PDB file of C-alpha atoms and ligand atoms in Angstrom:
ATOM      1  CA  MET A  25     -47.331 -31.053  13.951  1.00  0.00           C
ATOM      2  CA  SER A  26     -50.369 -29.969  16.023  1.00  0.00           C
ATOM      3  CA  SER A  27     -50.233 -26.571  17.718  1.00  0.00           C
ATOM      4  CA  GLY A  28     -49.985 -28.312  21.128  1.00  0.00           C
ATOM      5  CA  SER A  29     -47.018 -30.455  20.179  1.00  0.00           C
ATOM      6  CA  LEU A  30     -45.405 -27.526  18.356  1.00  0.00           C
ATOM      7  CA  LEU A  31     -45.581 -25.548  21.597  1.00  0.00           C
ATOM      8  CA  CYS A  32     -44.008 -28.458  23.542  1.00  0.00           C
ATOM      9  CA  TYR A  33     -41.299 -28.690  20.899  1.00  0.00           C
ATOM     10  CA  GLN A  34     -40.542 -24.977  21.149  1.00  0.00           C
ATOM     11  CA  LEU A  35     -40.484 -25.089  24.952  1.00  0.00           C
ATOM     12  CA  PHE A  36     -38.128 -28.044  24.805  1.00  0.00           C
ATOM     13  CA  ARG A  37     -35.826 -26.228  22.389  1.00  0.00           C
ATOM     14  CA  LEU A  38     -35.700 -23.180  24.647  1.00  0.00           C
ATOM     15  CA  GLU A  39     -35.142 -25.331  27.722  1.00  0.00           C
ATOM     16  CA  ILE A  40     -32.024 -26.962  26.393  1.00  0.00           C
ATOM     17  CA  MET A  41     -30.357 -23.630  25.649  1.00  0.00           C
ATOM     18  CA  ARG A  42     -27.902 -22.445  28.265  1.00  0.00           C
ATOM     19  CA  ASP A  43     -29.300 -19.872  30.670  1.00  0.00           C
ATOM     20  CA  PHE A  44     -26.944 -16.891  30.843  1.00  0.00           C
ATOM     21  CA  SER A  45     -29.273 -14.652  32.835  1.00  0.00           C
ATOM     22  CA  LYS A  46     -27.516 -15.437  36.119  1.00  0.00           C
ATOM     23  CA  ASP A  47     -24.219 -16.910  34.952  1.00  0.00           C
ATOM     24  CA  HIS A  48     -21.792 -15.410  32.483  1.00  0.00           C
ATOM     25  CA  SER A  49     -18.868 -17.804  32.936  1.00  0.00           C
ATOM     26  CA  ASP A  50     -19.246 -18.789  29.249  1.00  0.00           C
ATOM     27  CA  LEU A  51     -18.657 -15.184  28.189  1.00  0.00           C
ATOM     28  CA  ALA A  52     -15.360 -14.438  26.463  1.00  0.00           C
ATOM     29  CA  LEU A  53     -13.834 -11.160  25.383  1.00  0.00           C
ATOM     30  CA  ASN A  54     -12.333 -10.799  21.952  1.00  0.00           C
ATOM     31  CA  THR A  55      -9.951  -7.913  22.529  1.00  0.00           C
ATOM     32  CA  ALA A  56     -11.037  -6.332  19.242  1.00  0.00           C
ATOM     33  CA  THR A  57     -13.884  -5.007  21.381  1.00  0.00           C
ATOM     34  CA  LEU A  58     -11.399  -2.752  23.192  1.00  0.00           C
ATOM     35  CA  GLY A  59      -9.490  -1.778  20.050  1.00  0.00           C
ATOM     36  CA  HIS A  60      -6.999  -4.733  20.309  1.00  0.00           C
ATOM     37  CA  LEU A  61      -4.004  -2.379  20.359  1.00  0.00           C
ATOM     38  CA  PHE A  62      -4.830  -1.309  16.830  1.00  0.00           C
ATOM     39  CA  GLU A  63      -2.889   1.886  16.102  1.00  0.00           C
ATOM     40  CA  GLY A  64      -4.817   4.806  17.533  1.00  0.00           C
ATOM     41  CA  CYS A  65      -7.857   2.734  18.555  1.00  0.00           C
ATOM     42  CA  GLY A  66      -9.267   2.016  21.978  1.00  0.00           C
ATOM     43  CA  ALA A  67      -7.716   2.996  25.299  1.00  0.00           C
ATOM     44  CA  GLY A  68      -4.496   1.112  24.599  1.00  0.00           C
ATOM     45  CA  TRP A  69      -4.721  -1.161  27.635  1.00  0.00           C
ATOM     46  CA  LEU A  70      -1.872  -3.640  27.952  1.00  0.00           C
ATOM     47  CA  PRO A  71      -2.740  -7.349  28.032  1.00  0.00           C
ATOM     48  CA  GLU A  72      -2.258  -7.457  31.812  1.00  0.00           C
ATOM     49  CA  GLU A  73      -4.874  -4.740  32.325  1.00  0.00           C
ATOM     50  CA  VAL A  74      -7.296  -6.556  30.033  1.00  0.00           C
ATOM     51  CA  ILE A  75      -6.770  -9.841  31.902  1.00  0.00           C
ATOM     52  CA  ASP A  76      -7.349  -8.288  35.316  1.00  0.00           C
ATOM     53  CA  ALA A  77     -10.445  -6.382  34.195  1.00  0.00           C
ATOM     54  CA  CYS A  78     -11.962  -9.539  32.678  1.00  0.00           C
ATOM     55  CA  ALA A  79     -11.090 -11.680  35.699  1.00  0.00           C
ATOM     56  CA  THR A  80     -12.637  -9.157  38.087  1.00  0.00           C
ATOM     57  CA  ARG A  81     -15.876  -9.241  36.123  1.00  0.00           C
ATOM     58  CA  GLY A  82     -16.090 -13.041  35.876  1.00  0.00           C
ATOM     59  CA  PHE A  83     -15.432 -13.495  32.168  1.00  0.00           C
ATOM     60  CA  GLY A  84     -14.483 -17.070  31.274  1.00  0.00           C
ATOM     61  CA  ALA A  85     -11.945 -16.472  28.526  1.00  0.00           C
ATOM     62  CA  ILE A  86     -10.103 -14.021  26.305  1.00  0.00           C
ATOM     63  CA  ALA A  87      -9.319 -14.198  22.581  1.00  0.00           C
ATOM     64  CA  TRP A  88      -6.182 -12.268  21.681  1.00  0.00           C
ATOM     65  CA  TRP A  89      -4.821 -10.676  18.520  1.00  0.00           C
ATOM     66  CA  ARG A  90      -1.291 -11.355  17.334  1.00  0.00           C
ATOM     67  CA  ARG A  91      -0.226  -7.728  17.508  1.00  0.00           C
ATOM     68  CA  GLU A  92      -0.892  -7.776  21.272  1.00  0.00           C
ATOM     69  CA  ILE A  93       1.152 -10.906  21.852  1.00  0.00           C
ATOM     70  CA  GLY A  94       4.410 -10.179  20.040  1.00  0.00           C
ATOM     71  CA  LYS A  95       7.042 -12.485  21.500  1.00  0.00           C
ATOM     72  CA  ARG A  96       5.181 -12.953  24.769  1.00  0.00           C
ATOM     73  CA  ALA A  97       2.904 -15.853  23.834  1.00  0.00           C
ATOM     74  CA  PHE A  98       3.915 -18.197  26.683  1.00  0.00           C
ATOM     75  CA  GLU A  99       3.878 -15.412  29.229  1.00  0.00           C
ATOM     76  CA  ILE A 100       0.489 -13.968  28.256  1.00  0.00           C
ATOM     77  CA  GLY A 101      -1.040 -17.450  28.020  1.00  0.00           C
ATOM     78  CA  GLU A 102       0.173 -18.277  31.532  1.00  0.00           C
ATOM     79  CA  ARG A 103      -0.875 -14.895  32.864  1.00  0.00           C
ATOM     80  CA  THR A 104      -4.369 -15.380  31.419  1.00  0.00           C
ATOM     81  CA  ARG A 105      -4.730 -18.815  33.001  1.00  0.00           C
ATOM     82  CA  SER A 106      -3.330 -17.796  36.356  1.00  0.00           C
ATOM     83  CA  ALA A 107      -6.100 -15.184  36.554  1.00  0.00           C
ATOM     84  CA  GLY A 108      -8.621 -18.015  36.154  1.00  0.00           C
ATOM     85  CA  LEU A 109      -9.373 -17.415  32.473  1.00  0.00           C
ATOM     86  CA  GLU A 110      -8.843 -19.525  29.371  1.00  0.00           C
ATOM     87  CA  VAL A 111      -7.498 -18.398  26.004  1.00  0.00           C
ATOM     88  CA  SER A 112     -10.483 -19.011  23.750  1.00  0.00           C
ATOM     89  CA  GLY A 113      -8.640 -18.138  20.565  1.00  0.00           C
ATOM     90  CA  LEU A 114      -6.017 -16.235  18.628  1.00  0.00           C
ATOM     91  CA  CYS A 115      -6.774 -13.876  15.747  1.00  0.00           C
ATOM     92  CA  ARG A 116      -5.619 -14.647  13.132  1.00  0.00           C
ATOM     93  CA  SER A 117      -4.015 -16.292  10.100  1.00  0.00           C
ATOM     94  CA  PRO A 118      -2.931 -14.031   7.249  1.00  0.00           C
ATOM     95  CA  PHE A 119      -5.422 -13.589   4.430  1.00  0.00           C
ATOM     96  CA  LEU A 120      -4.757 -16.625   2.267  1.00  0.00           C
ATOM     97  CA  VAL A 121      -5.677 -15.299  -1.173  1.00  0.00           C
ATOM     98  CA  GLY A 122      -6.882 -12.096  -2.798  1.00  0.00           C
ATOM     99  CA  PRO A 123      -5.746  -8.490  -2.712  1.00  0.00           C
ATOM    100  CA  LEU A 124      -4.906  -8.351   1.018  1.00  0.00           C
ATOM    101  CA  ALA A 125      -2.917 -11.609   1.123  1.00  0.00           C
ATOM    102  CA  PRO A 126       0.905 -11.746   1.177  1.00  0.00           C
ATOM    103  CA  SER A 127       2.273 -11.726  -2.347  1.00  0.00           C
ATOM    104  CA  ARG A 128       3.257 -15.370  -2.852  1.00  0.00           C
ATOM    105  CA  ARG A 129       1.822 -18.650  -1.556  1.00  0.00           C
ATOM    106  CA  GLN A 130       5.062 -19.377   0.292  1.00  0.00           C
ATOM    107  CA  ASN A 131       4.800 -16.086   2.161  1.00  0.00           C
ATOM    108  CA  VAL A 132       1.242 -16.954   3.140  1.00  0.00           C
ATOM    109  CA  ILE A 133       2.356 -20.378   4.364  1.00  0.00           C
ATOM    110  CA  ASP A 134       5.272 -18.935   6.342  1.00  0.00           C
ATOM    111  CA  ASP A 135       3.084 -16.423   8.149  1.00  0.00           C
ATOM    112  CA  PHE A 136       0.325 -18.999   8.662  1.00  0.00           C
ATOM    113  CA  LYS A 137       2.879 -21.271  10.370  1.00  0.00           C
ATOM    114  CA  LEU A 138       3.972 -18.442  12.657  1.00  0.00           C
ATOM    115  CA  SER A 139       0.354 -17.864  13.681  1.00  0.00           C
ATOM    116  CA  ILE A 140      -0.142 -21.581  14.432  1.00  0.00           C
ATOM    117  CA  GLU A 141       3.015 -21.623  16.545  1.00  0.00           C
ATOM    118  CA  MET A 142       1.885 -18.535  18.420  1.00  0.00           C
ATOM    119  CA  ALA A 143      -1.546 -20.110  19.099  1.00  0.00           C
ATOM    120  CA  SER A 144       0.200 -23.217  20.391  1.00  0.00           C
ATOM    121  CA  ASP A 145       2.552 -21.243  22.672  1.00  0.00           C
ATOM    122  CA  LEU A 146      -0.376 -19.211  23.938  1.00  0.00           C
ATOM    123  CA  GLY A 147      -2.416 -22.336  24.675  1.00  0.00           C
ATOM    124  CA  ALA A 148      -5.267 -20.989  22.539  1.00  0.00           C
ATOM    125  CA  ARG A 149      -8.234 -23.234  21.846  1.00  0.00           C
ATOM    126  CA  CYS A 150      -8.180 -22.287  18.180  1.00  0.00           C
ATOM    127  CA  LEU A 151      -6.689 -20.001  15.559  1.00  0.00           C
ATOM    128  CA  THR A 152      -9.095 -17.931  13.472  1.00  0.00           C
ATOM    129  CA  VAL A 153      -8.497 -18.339   9.745  1.00  0.00           C
ATOM    130  CA  CYS A 154      -9.424 -15.612   7.232  1.00  0.00           C
ATOM    131  CA  ALA A 155      -9.828 -16.837   3.671  1.00  0.00           C
ATOM    132  CA  GLY A 156      -9.077 -13.591   1.873  1.00  0.00           C
ATOM    133  CA  GLY A 157     -10.854 -12.166  -1.168  1.00  0.00           C
ATOM    134  CA  VAL A 158     -11.172 -13.227  -4.761  1.00  0.00           C
ATOM    135  CA  ILE A 159      -7.821 -13.905  -6.451  1.00  0.00           C
ATOM    136  CA  GLU A 160      -6.972 -10.866  -8.537  1.00  0.00           C
ATOM    137  CA  GLY A 161      -7.752 -11.315 -12.194  1.00  0.00           C
ATOM    138  CA  SER A 162      -9.519 -14.663 -11.608  1.00  0.00           C
ATOM    139  CA  HIS A 163     -13.074 -13.322 -11.399  1.00  0.00           C
ATOM    140  CA  SER A 164     -13.792 -16.598  -9.674  1.00  0.00           C
ATOM    141  CA  ILE A 165     -15.038 -17.371  -6.181  1.00  0.00           C
ATOM    142  CA  THR A 166     -14.725 -21.050  -7.089  1.00  0.00           C
ATOM    143  CA  GLU A 167     -11.034 -20.867  -8.015  1.00  0.00           C
ATOM    144  CA  SER A 168     -10.304 -18.718  -4.985  1.00  0.00           C
ATOM    145  CA  LEU A 169     -12.033 -21.161  -2.631  1.00  0.00           C
ATOM    146  CA  LYS A 170     -10.074 -24.047  -4.194  1.00  0.00           C
ATOM    147  CA  GLU A 171      -6.801 -22.331  -3.386  1.00  0.00           C
ATOM    148  CA  VAL A 172      -7.998 -21.507   0.144  1.00  0.00           C
ATOM    149  CA  THR A 173      -8.974 -25.152   0.649  1.00  0.00           C
ATOM    150  CA  SER A 174      -5.574 -26.297  -0.545  1.00  0.00           C
ATOM    151  CA  ILE A 175      -3.714 -23.967   1.846  1.00  0.00           C
ATOM    152  CA  VAL A 176      -5.935 -24.821   4.827  1.00  0.00           C
ATOM    153  CA  ALA A 177      -5.448 -28.546   4.143  1.00  0.00           C
ATOM    154  CA  GLU A 178      -1.671 -28.107   4.107  1.00  0.00           C
ATOM    155  CA  MET A 179      -1.719 -26.049   7.293  1.00  0.00           C
ATOM    156  CA  ALA A 180      -3.959 -28.565   9.070  1.00  0.00           C
ATOM    157  CA  GLN A 181      -1.213 -31.116   8.447  1.00  0.00           C
ATOM    158  CA  PHE A 182       1.338 -28.703   9.868  1.00  0.00           C
ATOM    159  CA  SER A 183      -0.906 -28.159  12.889  1.00  0.00           C
ATOM    160  CA  GLN A 184      -1.027 -31.872  13.641  1.00  0.00           C
ATOM    161  CA  SER A 185       1.977 -31.848  15.993  1.00  0.00           C
ATOM    162  CA  SER A 186       0.675 -28.986  18.169  1.00  0.00           C
ATOM    163  CA  GLY A 187      -3.013 -29.894  17.869  1.00  0.00           C
ATOM    164  CA  VAL A 188      -4.075 -26.262  17.237  1.00  0.00           C
ATOM    165  CA  ARG A 189      -7.562 -26.199  15.737  1.00  0.00           C
ATOM    166  CA  LEU A 190      -8.041 -23.978  12.705  1.00  0.00           C
ATOM    167  CA  ALA A 191     -11.292 -22.027  12.958  1.00  0.00           C
ATOM    168  CA  VAL A 192     -12.229 -21.081   9.422  1.00  0.00           C
ATOM    169  CA  GLU A 193     -14.560 -18.098   9.622  1.00  0.00           C
ATOM    170  CA  PRO A 194     -16.992 -17.408   6.793  1.00  0.00           C
ATOM    171  CA  LEU A 195     -17.454 -13.639   6.537  1.00  0.00           C
ATOM    172  CA  ASN A 196     -20.462 -11.589   5.545  1.00  0.00           C
ATOM    173  CA  PRO A 197     -20.803 -11.442   1.734  1.00  0.00           C
ATOM    174  CA  VAL A 198     -20.057  -7.701   1.814  1.00  0.00           C
ATOM    175  CA  TYR A 199     -16.402  -8.744   2.224  1.00  0.00           C
ATOM    176  CA  GLY A 200     -16.459 -11.216  -0.667  1.00  0.00           C
ATOM    177  CA  GLY A 201     -14.230  -9.138  -2.902  1.00  0.00           C
ATOM    178  CA  ASN A 202     -11.317  -8.286  -0.639  1.00  0.00           C
ATOM    179  CA  ARG A 203     -11.441 -10.091   2.729  1.00  0.00           C
ATOM    180  CA  SER A 204     -13.196 -13.429   2.280  1.00  0.00           C
ATOM    181  CA  CYS A 205     -14.275 -15.430  -0.719  1.00  0.00           C
ATOM    182  CA  LEU A 206     -15.748 -17.744   1.917  1.00  0.00           C
ATOM    183  CA  VAL A 207     -19.079 -16.124   2.672  1.00  0.00           C
ATOM    184  CA  THR A 208     -21.439 -18.837   3.903  1.00  0.00           C
ATOM    185  CA  VAL A 209     -21.417 -21.514   6.582  1.00  0.00           C
ATOM    186  CA  ARG A 210     -22.495 -23.841   3.765  1.00  0.00           C
ATOM    187  CA  ASP A 211     -19.214 -23.326   1.918  1.00  0.00           C
ATOM    188  CA  ALA A 212     -17.255 -23.626   5.164  1.00  0.00           C
ATOM    189  CA  VAL A 213     -18.871 -26.996   5.912  1.00  0.00           C
ATOM    190  CA  ASP A 214     -18.137 -28.096   2.347  1.00  0.00           C
ATOM    191  CA  MET A 215     -14.495 -27.111   2.872  1.00  0.00           C
ATOM    192  CA  CYS A 216     -14.342 -29.209   6.052  1.00  0.00           C
ATOM    193  CA  GLU A 217     -15.884 -32.124   4.142  1.00  0.00           C
ATOM    194  CA  ILE A 218     -13.263 -31.868   1.419  1.00  0.00           C
ATOM    195  CA  ILE A 219     -10.283 -31.590   3.780  1.00  0.00           C
ATOM    196  CA  LYS A 220     -11.505 -34.194   6.265  1.00  0.00           C
ATOM    197  CA  ASN A 221      -9.062 -33.219   8.985  1.00  0.00           C
ATOM    198  CA  PRO A 222     -10.635 -32.872  12.462  1.00  0.00           C
ATOM    199  CA  LEU A 223      -8.438 -29.832  13.130  1.00  0.00           C
ATOM    200  CA  VAL A 224     -10.332 -27.894  10.466  1.00  0.00           C
ATOM    201  CA  THR A 225     -13.356 -26.319  12.128  1.00  0.00           C
ATOM    202  CA  ILE A 226     -15.697 -23.351  11.753  1.00  0.00           C
ATOM    203  CA  ALA A 227     -16.131 -20.107  13.687  1.00  0.00           C
ATOM    204  CA  VAL A 228     -19.667 -18.720  13.644  1.00  0.00           C
ATOM    205  CA  ASP A 229     -19.927 -14.951  13.973  1.00  0.00           C
ATOM    206  CA  VAL A 230     -23.267 -13.162  14.333  1.00  0.00           C
ATOM    207  CA  TYR A 231     -22.031 -10.315  12.157  1.00  0.00           C
ATOM    208  CA  HIS A 232     -21.454 -12.681   9.261  1.00  0.00           C
ATOM    209  CA  VAL A 233     -24.381 -15.091   9.557  1.00  0.00           C
ATOM    210  CA  TRP A 234     -27.285 -13.127  11.018  1.00  0.00           C
ATOM    211  CA  TRP A 235     -29.061 -12.893   7.644  1.00  0.00           C
ATOM    212  CA  ASP A 236     -28.706 -16.586   6.737  1.00  0.00           C
ATOM    213  CA  LEU A 237     -31.921 -18.596   7.044  1.00  0.00           C
ATOM    214  CA  SER A 238     -30.092 -21.840   6.282  1.00  0.00           C
ATOM    215  CA  LEU A 239     -27.840 -21.409   9.324  1.00  0.00           C
ATOM    216  CA  ALA A 240     -29.533 -23.997  11.550  1.00  0.00           C
ATOM    217  CA  TYR A 241     -29.478 -26.585   8.791  1.00  0.00           C
ATOM    218  CA  GLU A 242     -25.851 -25.975   7.882  1.00  0.00           C
ATOM    219  CA  LEU A 243     -24.705 -26.072  11.510  1.00  0.00           C
ATOM    220  CA  GLU A 244     -26.487 -29.393  12.020  1.00  0.00           C
ATOM    221  CA  ARG A 245     -24.588 -30.596   8.960  1.00  0.00           C
ATOM    222  CA  ALA A 246     -21.322 -29.309  10.436  1.00  0.00           C
ATOM    223  CA  GLY A 247     -21.859 -31.079  13.758  1.00  0.00           C
ATOM    224  CA  ALA A 248     -20.574 -30.161  17.220  1.00  0.00           C
ATOM    225  CA  ASP A 249     -16.959 -31.209  16.680  1.00  0.00           C
ATOM    226  CA  ARG A 250     -16.596 -28.835  13.767  1.00  0.00           C
ATOM    227  CA  ILE A 251     -17.784 -25.687  15.550  1.00  0.00           C
ATOM    228  CA  SER A 252     -14.922 -24.116  17.459  1.00  0.00           C
ATOM    229  CA  GLY A 253     -16.190 -20.633  18.193  1.00  0.00           C
ATOM    230  CA  TYR A 254     -19.260 -18.429  18.469  1.00  0.00           C
ATOM    231  CA  HIS A 255     -18.754 -14.663  18.149  1.00  0.00           C
ATOM    232  CA  LEU A 256     -21.220 -12.063  19.407  1.00  0.00           C
ATOM    233  CA  CYS A 257     -22.060  -8.548  18.280  1.00  0.00           C
ATOM    234  CA  ASP A 258     -24.995  -7.088  16.377  1.00  0.00           C
ATOM    235  CA  TRP A 259     -25.777  -5.747  12.905  1.00  0.00           C
ATOM    236  CA  LEU A 260     -26.760  -2.071  12.999  1.00  0.00           C
ATOM    237  CA  ALA A 261     -29.609  -1.348  10.586  1.00  0.00           C
ATOM    238  CA  GLU A 262     -28.044   1.985   9.647  1.00  0.00           C
ATOM    239  CA  THR A 263     -24.430   0.928   9.774  1.00  0.00           C
ATOM    240  CA  THR A 264     -21.936   3.518   8.581  1.00  0.00           C
ATOM    241  CA  ASP A 265     -18.969   1.202   8.002  1.00  0.00           C
ATOM    242  CA  VAL A 266     -19.168  -2.553   7.436  1.00  0.00           C
ATOM    243  CA  LEU A 267     -15.716  -3.097   8.937  1.00  0.00           C
ATOM    244  CA  LEU A 268     -15.558  -0.804  11.949  1.00  0.00           C
ATOM    245  CA  ASP A 269     -19.175  -0.051  12.892  1.00  0.00           C
ATOM    246  CA  ARG A 270     -20.386  -3.237  14.486  1.00  0.00           C
ATOM    247  CA  GLY A 271     -23.134  -2.975  17.067  1.00  0.00           C
ATOM    248  CA  MET A 272     -23.101  -4.096  20.694  1.00  0.00           C
ATOM    249  CA  MET A 273     -25.498  -6.979  21.305  1.00  0.00           C
ATOM    250  CA  GLY A 274     -29.054  -5.678  21.504  1.00  0.00           C
ATOM    251  CA  ASP A 275     -28.416  -2.497  19.507  1.00  0.00           C
ATOM    252  CA  GLY A 276     -29.059  -4.007  16.079  1.00  0.00           C
ATOM    253  CA  VAL A 277     -31.390  -6.247  14.107  1.00  0.00           C
ATOM    254  CA  ALA A 278     -29.884  -9.726  14.563  1.00  0.00           C
ATOM    255  CA  ASP A 279     -32.033 -12.389  16.251  1.00  0.00           C
ATOM    256  CA  LEU A 280     -29.367 -13.274  18.807  1.00  0.00           C
ATOM    257  CA  LYS A 281     -31.284 -15.888  20.775  1.00  0.00           C
ATOM    258  CA  SER A 282     -32.345 -17.765  17.708  1.00  0.00           C
ATOM    259  CA  ILE A 283     -28.812 -17.731  16.263  1.00  0.00           C
ATOM    260  CA  ARG A 284     -27.437 -19.112  19.523  1.00  0.00           C
ATOM    261  CA  GLU A 285     -30.205 -21.700  19.525  1.00  0.00           C
ATOM    262  CA  SER A 286     -28.999 -22.879  16.103  1.00  0.00           C
ATOM    263  CA  VAL A 287     -25.409 -23.051  17.316  1.00  0.00           C
ATOM    264  CA  GLU A 288     -26.303 -24.921  20.496  1.00  0.00           C
ATOM    265  CA  ASN A 289     -28.730 -27.293  18.805  1.00  0.00           C
ATOM    266  CA  ALA A 290     -25.800 -28.321  16.619  1.00  0.00           C
ATOM    267  CA  GLY A 291     -24.023 -29.308  19.845  1.00  0.00           C
ATOM    268  CA  TYR A 292     -21.805 -26.306  20.566  1.00  0.00           C
ATOM    269  CA  SER A 293     -21.337 -25.586  24.256  1.00  0.00           C
ATOM    270  CA  GLY A 294     -18.175 -23.451  24.247  1.00  0.00           C
ATOM    271  CA  TYR A 295     -17.491 -19.795  24.881  1.00  0.00           C
ATOM    272  CA  CYS A 296     -19.517 -16.948  23.417  1.00  0.00           C
ATOM    273  CA  GLU A 297     -16.982 -14.330  22.442  1.00  0.00           C
ATOM    274  CA  VAL A 298     -17.904 -10.653  22.182  1.00  0.00           C
ATOM    275  CA  GLU A 299     -16.213  -9.158  19.131  1.00  0.00           C
ATOM    276  CA  VAL A 300     -17.273  -5.577  18.464  1.00  0.00           C
ATOM    277  CA  PHE A 301     -15.214  -3.514  16.009  1.00  0.00           C
ATOM    278  CA  SER A 302     -16.476  -0.003  16.622  1.00  0.00           C
ATOM    279  CA  ALA A 303     -14.052   2.796  15.849  1.00  0.00           C
ATOM    280  CA  ASN A 304     -16.429   5.679  16.488  1.00  0.00           C
ATOM    281  CA  ASN A 305     -18.447   4.364  19.375  1.00  0.00           C
ATOM    282  CA  TRP A 306     -17.269   1.568  21.692  1.00  0.00           C
ATOM    283  CA  TRP A 307     -13.551   2.072  21.040  1.00  0.00           C
ATOM    284  CA  LYS A 308     -13.930   5.658  22.211  1.00  0.00           C
ATOM    285  CA  ARG A 309     -15.445   4.709  25.556  1.00  0.00           C
ATOM    286  CA  ASP A 310     -13.796   3.785  28.835  1.00  0.00           C
ATOM    287  CA  PRO A 311     -12.967   0.047  28.587  1.00  0.00           C
ATOM    288  CA  ASN A 312     -14.528  -0.476  32.032  1.00  0.00           C
ATOM    289  CA  GLU A 313     -17.859   0.727  30.669  1.00  0.00           C
ATOM    290  CA  VAL A 314     -17.471  -1.448  27.572  1.00  0.00           C
ATOM    291  CA  LEU A 315     -16.792  -4.579  29.635  1.00  0.00           C
ATOM    292  CA  ASP A 316     -19.676  -3.884  32.034  1.00  0.00           C
ATOM    293  CA  THR A 317     -21.965  -3.446  29.039  1.00  0.00           C
ATOM    294  CA  CYS A 318     -20.768  -6.757  27.528  1.00  0.00           C
ATOM    295  CA  VAL A 319     -21.695  -8.590  30.730  1.00  0.00           C
ATOM    296  CA  GLU A 320     -25.072  -6.887  31.058  1.00  0.00           C
ATOM    297  CA  ARG A 321     -26.055  -7.480  27.417  1.00  0.00           C
ATOM    298  CA  PHE A 322     -24.785 -11.065  27.517  1.00  0.00           C
ATOM    299  CA  ARG A 323     -27.056 -11.789  30.465  1.00  0.00           C
ATOM    300  CA  THR A 324     -30.103 -10.068  29.022  1.00  0.00           C
ATOM    301  CA  VAL A 325     -30.226 -10.261  25.216  1.00  0.00           C
ATOM    302  CA  CYS A 326     -27.904 -13.023  24.017  1.00  0.00           C
TER     303      CYS A 326
HETATM  304 ZN1   ZN B 426     -15.485 -13.213  14.394  1.00  0.00          ZN
END
């Protein structure tokens, strides 16, 4: 390609990306960003306070965590919608395999079903699915992924009646041992290909994919219908904790615009959900400040 046509190509690519500089209606809040009612974390806002604060600021959607919903799925779903917001997702399935998963497959299935039913009652666009780490004693990512694939396939069948989409989320390889034997978008797309159920989709999270130079290619391979979520945060160069020290967008080293370009070029046009786990920084601040910062960073650096 000549330098002239390369420039045209790049301009064209930038032009087709959504412009968030003056419109943040595609911004969603994952309540993890406020501590998601995790014991002792965040300001402990009730769902109603979170809904009102997001509605006031013009967010488009909220993704909830199960611990916040309890038995109030219908009610919180309705409350979210009546404030003009959508429920972009529910976090999450149990870990399916590995050291953090329930002890037997049947227990995993039972809890997985409960999470699908809650997502359905809530009217959530998708349920986030966490693969879980390597099966103890197996020393095998391959065997672990096979079992994950088998469980997800079974649960996609179960989900058929409610239509809840399962958003399988590949996690950063630092979690390979305990939280997710699924560590690349490549393997997530392969899983979708094996299961071949349109309810099995992929969630793309900056924290987990920012390092992956094959991202654009793999997302093209996935296709628009298989991408059900895009999660925003940043990777801090000097992170102190890979679980609870995520950066706010713009504070780290991830190329946020180029990652979004890859997601949108693959056809995704849904919500961009801020998901910042930050025990010692953002969870200690006033939630009003956190939400204002989300909006400002979304408009300027995402
Ligand atoms: Zn995520």
